[in-house]
mmCIF file of C-alpha atoms and ligand atoms in Angstrom:
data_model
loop_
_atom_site.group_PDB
_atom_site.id
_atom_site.type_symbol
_atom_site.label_atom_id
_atom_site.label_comp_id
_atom_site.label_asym_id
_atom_site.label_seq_id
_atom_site.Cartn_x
_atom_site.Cartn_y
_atom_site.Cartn_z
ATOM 1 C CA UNK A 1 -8.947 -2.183 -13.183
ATOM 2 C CA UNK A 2 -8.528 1.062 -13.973
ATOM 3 C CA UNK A 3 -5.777 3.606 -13.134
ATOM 4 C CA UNK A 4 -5.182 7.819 -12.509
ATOM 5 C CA UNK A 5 -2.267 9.059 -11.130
ATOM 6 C CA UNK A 6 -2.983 12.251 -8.973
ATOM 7 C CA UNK A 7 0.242 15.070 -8.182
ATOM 8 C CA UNK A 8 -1.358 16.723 -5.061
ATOM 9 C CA UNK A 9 -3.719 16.006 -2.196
ATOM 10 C CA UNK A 10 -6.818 18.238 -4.121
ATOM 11 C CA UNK A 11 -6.542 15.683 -6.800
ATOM 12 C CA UNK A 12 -7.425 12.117 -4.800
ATOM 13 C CA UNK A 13 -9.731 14.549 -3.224
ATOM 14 C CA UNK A 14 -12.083 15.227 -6.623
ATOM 15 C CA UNK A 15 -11.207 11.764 -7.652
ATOM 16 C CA UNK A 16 -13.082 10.799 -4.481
ATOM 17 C CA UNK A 17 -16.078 13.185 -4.900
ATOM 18 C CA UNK A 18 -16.490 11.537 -8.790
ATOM 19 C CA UNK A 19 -16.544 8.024 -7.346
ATOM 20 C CA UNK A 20 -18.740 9.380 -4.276
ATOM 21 C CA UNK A 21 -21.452 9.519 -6.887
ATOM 22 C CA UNK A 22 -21.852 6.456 -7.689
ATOM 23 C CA UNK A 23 -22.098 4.968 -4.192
ATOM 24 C CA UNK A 24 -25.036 3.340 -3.043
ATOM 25 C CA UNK A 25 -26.019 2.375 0.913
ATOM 26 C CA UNK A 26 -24.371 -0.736 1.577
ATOM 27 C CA UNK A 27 -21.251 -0.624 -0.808
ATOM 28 C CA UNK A 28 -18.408 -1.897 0.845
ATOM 29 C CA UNK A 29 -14.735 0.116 -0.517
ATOM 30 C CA UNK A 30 -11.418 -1.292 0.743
ATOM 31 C CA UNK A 31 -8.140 1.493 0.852
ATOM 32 C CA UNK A 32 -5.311 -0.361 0.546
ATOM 33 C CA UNK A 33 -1.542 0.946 0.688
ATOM 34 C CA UNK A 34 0.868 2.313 2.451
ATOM 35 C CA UNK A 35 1.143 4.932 5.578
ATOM 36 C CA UNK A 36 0.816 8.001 3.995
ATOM 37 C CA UNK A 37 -0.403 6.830 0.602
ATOM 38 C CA UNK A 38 -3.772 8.892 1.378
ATOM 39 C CA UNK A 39 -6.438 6.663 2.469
ATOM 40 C CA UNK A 40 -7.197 8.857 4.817
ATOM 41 C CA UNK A 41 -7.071 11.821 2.443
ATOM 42 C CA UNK A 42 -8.870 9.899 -0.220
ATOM 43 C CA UNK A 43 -12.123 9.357 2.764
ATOM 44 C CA UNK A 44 -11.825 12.972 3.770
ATOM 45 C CA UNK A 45 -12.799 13.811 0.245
ATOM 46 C CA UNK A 46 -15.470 11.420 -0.686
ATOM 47 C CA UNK A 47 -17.115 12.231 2.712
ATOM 48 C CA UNK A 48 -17.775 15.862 2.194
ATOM 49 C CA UNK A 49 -18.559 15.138 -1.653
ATOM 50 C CA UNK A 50 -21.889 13.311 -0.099
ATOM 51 C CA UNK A 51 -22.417 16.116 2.695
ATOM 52 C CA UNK A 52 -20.440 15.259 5.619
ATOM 53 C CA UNK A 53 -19.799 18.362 7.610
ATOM 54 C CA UNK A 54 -17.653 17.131 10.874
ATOM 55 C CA UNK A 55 -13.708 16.660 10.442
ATOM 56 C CA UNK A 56 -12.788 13.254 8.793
ATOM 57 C CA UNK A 57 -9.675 12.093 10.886
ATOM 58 C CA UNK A 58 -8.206 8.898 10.760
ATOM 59 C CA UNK A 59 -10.105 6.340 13.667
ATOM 60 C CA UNK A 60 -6.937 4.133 14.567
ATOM 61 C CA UNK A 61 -7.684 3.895 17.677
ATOM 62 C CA UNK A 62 -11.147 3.609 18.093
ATOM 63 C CA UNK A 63 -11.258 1.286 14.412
ATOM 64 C CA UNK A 64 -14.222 2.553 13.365
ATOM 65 C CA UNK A 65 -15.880 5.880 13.063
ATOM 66 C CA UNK A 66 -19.306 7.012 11.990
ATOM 67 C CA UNK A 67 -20.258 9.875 9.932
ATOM 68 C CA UNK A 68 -23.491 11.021 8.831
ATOM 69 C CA UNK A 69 -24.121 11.788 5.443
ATOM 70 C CA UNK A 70 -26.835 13.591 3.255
ATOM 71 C CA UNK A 71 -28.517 10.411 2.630
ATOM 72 C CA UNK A 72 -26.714 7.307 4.568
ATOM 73 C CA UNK A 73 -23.940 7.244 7.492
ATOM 74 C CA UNK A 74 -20.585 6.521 6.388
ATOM 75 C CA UNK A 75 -18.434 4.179 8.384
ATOM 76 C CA UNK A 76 -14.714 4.078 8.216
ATOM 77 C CA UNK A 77 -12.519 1.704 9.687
ATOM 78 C CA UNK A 78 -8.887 2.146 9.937
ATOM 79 C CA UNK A 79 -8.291 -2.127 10.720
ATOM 80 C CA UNK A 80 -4.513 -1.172 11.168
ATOM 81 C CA UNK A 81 -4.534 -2.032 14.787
ATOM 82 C CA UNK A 82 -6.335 -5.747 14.533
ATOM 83 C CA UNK A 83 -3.235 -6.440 12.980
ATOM 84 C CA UNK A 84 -2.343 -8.623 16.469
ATOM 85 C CA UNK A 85 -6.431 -9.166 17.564
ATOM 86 C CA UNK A 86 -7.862 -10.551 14.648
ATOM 87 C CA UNK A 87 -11.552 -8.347 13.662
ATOM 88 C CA UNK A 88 -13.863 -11.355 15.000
ATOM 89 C CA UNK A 89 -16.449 -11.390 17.896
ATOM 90 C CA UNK A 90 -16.305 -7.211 17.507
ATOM 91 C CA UNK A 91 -19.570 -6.845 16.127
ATOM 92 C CA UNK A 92 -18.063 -5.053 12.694
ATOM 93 C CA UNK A 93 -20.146 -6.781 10.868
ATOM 94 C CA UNK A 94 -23.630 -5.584 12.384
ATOM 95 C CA UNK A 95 -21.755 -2.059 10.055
ATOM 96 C CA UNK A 96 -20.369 -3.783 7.323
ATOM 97 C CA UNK A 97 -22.187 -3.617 4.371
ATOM 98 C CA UNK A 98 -25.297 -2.740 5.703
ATOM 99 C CA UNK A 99 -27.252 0.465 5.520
ATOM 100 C CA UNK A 100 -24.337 2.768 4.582
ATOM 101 C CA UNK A 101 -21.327 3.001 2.522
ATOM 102 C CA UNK A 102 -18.428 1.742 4.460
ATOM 103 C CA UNK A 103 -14.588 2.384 3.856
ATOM 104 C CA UNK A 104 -12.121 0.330 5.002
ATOM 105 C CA UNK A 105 -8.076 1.442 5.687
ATOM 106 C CA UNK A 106 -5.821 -1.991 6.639
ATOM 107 C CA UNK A 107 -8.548 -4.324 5.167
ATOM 108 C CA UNK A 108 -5.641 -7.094 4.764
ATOM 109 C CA UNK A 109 -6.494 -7.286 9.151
ATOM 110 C CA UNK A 110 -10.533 -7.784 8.717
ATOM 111 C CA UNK A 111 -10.039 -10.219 5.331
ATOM 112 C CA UNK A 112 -12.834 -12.452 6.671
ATOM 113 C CA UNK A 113 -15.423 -9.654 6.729
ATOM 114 C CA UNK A 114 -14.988 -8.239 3.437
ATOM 115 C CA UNK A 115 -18.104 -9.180 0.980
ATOM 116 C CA UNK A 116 -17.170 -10.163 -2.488
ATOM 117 C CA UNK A 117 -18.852 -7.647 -4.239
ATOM 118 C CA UNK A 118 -16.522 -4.587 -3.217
ATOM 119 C CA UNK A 119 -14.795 -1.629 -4.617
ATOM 120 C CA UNK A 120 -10.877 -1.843 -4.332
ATOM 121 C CA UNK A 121 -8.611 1.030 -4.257
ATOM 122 C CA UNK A 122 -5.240 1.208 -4.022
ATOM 123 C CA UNK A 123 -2.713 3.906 -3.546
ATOM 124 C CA UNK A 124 1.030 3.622 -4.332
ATOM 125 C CA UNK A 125 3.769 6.486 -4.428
ATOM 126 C CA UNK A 126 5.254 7.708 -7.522
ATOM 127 C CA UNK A 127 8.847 9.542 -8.180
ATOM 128 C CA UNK A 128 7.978 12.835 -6.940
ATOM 129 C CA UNK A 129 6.279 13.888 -3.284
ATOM 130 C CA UNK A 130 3.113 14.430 -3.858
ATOM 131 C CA UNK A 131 2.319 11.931 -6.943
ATOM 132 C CA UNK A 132 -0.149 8.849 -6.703
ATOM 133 C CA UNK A 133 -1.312 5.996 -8.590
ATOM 134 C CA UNK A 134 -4.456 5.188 -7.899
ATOM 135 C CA UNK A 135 -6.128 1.692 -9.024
ATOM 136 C CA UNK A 136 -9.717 1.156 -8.736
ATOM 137 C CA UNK A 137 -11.184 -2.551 -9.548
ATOM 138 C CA UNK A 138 -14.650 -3.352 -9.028
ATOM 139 C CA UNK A 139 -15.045 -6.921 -7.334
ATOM 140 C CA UNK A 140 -18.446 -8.828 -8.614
ATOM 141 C CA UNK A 141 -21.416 -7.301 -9.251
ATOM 142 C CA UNK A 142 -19.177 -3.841 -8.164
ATOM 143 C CA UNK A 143 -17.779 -3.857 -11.560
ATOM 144 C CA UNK A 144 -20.353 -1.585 -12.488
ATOM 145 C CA UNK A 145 -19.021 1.466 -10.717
ATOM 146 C CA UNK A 146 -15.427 0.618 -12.032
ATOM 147 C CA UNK A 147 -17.234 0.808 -15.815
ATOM 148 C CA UNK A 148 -18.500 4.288 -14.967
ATOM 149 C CA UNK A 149 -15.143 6.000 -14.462
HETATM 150 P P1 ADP B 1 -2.998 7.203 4.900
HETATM 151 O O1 ADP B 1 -4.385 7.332 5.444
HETATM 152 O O2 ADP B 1 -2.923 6.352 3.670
HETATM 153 O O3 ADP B 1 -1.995 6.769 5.930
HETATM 154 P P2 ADP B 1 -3.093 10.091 4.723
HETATM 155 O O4 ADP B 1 -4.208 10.369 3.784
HETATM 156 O O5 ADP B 1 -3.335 10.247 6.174
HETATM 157 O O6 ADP B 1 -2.505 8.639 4.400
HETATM 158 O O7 ADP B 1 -1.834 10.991 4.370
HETATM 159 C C1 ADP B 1 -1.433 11.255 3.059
HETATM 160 C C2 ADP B 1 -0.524 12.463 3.101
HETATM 161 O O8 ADP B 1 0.067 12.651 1.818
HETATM 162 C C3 ADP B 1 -1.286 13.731 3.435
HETATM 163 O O9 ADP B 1 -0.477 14.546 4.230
HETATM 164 C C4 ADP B 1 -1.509 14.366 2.055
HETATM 165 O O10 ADP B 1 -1.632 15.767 2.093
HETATM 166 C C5 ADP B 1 -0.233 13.957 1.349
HETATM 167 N N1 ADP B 1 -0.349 13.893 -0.123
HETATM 168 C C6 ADP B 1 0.521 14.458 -0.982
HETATM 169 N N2 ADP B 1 0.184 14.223 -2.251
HETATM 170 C C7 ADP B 1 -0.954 13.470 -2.205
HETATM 171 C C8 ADP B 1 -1.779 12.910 -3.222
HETATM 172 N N3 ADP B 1 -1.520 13.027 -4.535
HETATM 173 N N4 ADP B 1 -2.852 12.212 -2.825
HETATM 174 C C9 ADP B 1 -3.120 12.047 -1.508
HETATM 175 N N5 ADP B 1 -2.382 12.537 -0.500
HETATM 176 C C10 ADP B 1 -1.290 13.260 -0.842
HETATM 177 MG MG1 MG B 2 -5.172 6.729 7.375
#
């Protein structure tokens, strides 16, 4: 595990765009924390950092949405809402570690689709406003990107 601590938005941002390049299609990356810790932040960031041009906005109520990258599509889930549902019989996992990079907000609500070779990331508060902790583990063979940073 390894940990930064960010004091404004711009920060998780470039922390984002140094992990974006070390992503590979099919790496799965779970966002875990709080409303308002900056999941959503954290995506917008890593998204344009591999060429996404549209506006990254949080997809709570449609789950998932799909962006197009330089190189792979991006899918981000915000799983907040299958908090009630349960995430089976939805066809995530036709997404899921497949042929893009996929980011996951609320993954505690789609536990049974997670792979075990994963990125973890989670984002806690500090003292002040605008400060973060950020913890990155690699799970499994994932480890690898965590080594990197
Ligand atoms: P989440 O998706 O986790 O609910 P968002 O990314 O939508 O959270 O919102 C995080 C909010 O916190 C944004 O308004 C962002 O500008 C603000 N913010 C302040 N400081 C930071 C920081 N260090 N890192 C990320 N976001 C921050
Ligand atoms: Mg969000």
């Amino acid at each position: 595990m390894k940990e930064f601590l960010t004091n404004n938005f711009e920060q998780t941002q470039s922390l984002a765009s140094r992990i974006a390049s070390f992503v590979y299609p099919g790496l799965v990356i779970t966002l875990n924390g709080d409303l308002g810790a900056g999941k959503t932040t954290f995506t917008q960031g890593f998204s344009r950092a591999l060429g996404v041009k549209s506006r990254v906005k949080s997809p709570t109520f449609n789950i998932m949405n799909t962006y197009m990258a330089r190189d792979f599509p991006i899918y981000h889930f915000d799983a907040y809402r299958l908090e009630m549902t349960g995430a089976a019989n939805q066809g995530f996992e036709d997404f899921i570690g497949t042929d893009g990079v996929t980011l996951i907000e609320w993954p505690q609500y789609m536990n049974d689709l997670l792979p075990n070779n994963r990125l973890d990331i989670t984002f806690t508060r500090g003292e002040d406003d605008n400060e973060r902790t950020i913890s990155i583990a690699g799970v499994g063979s994932v480890i690898e990107i965590e080594e990197k940073l």
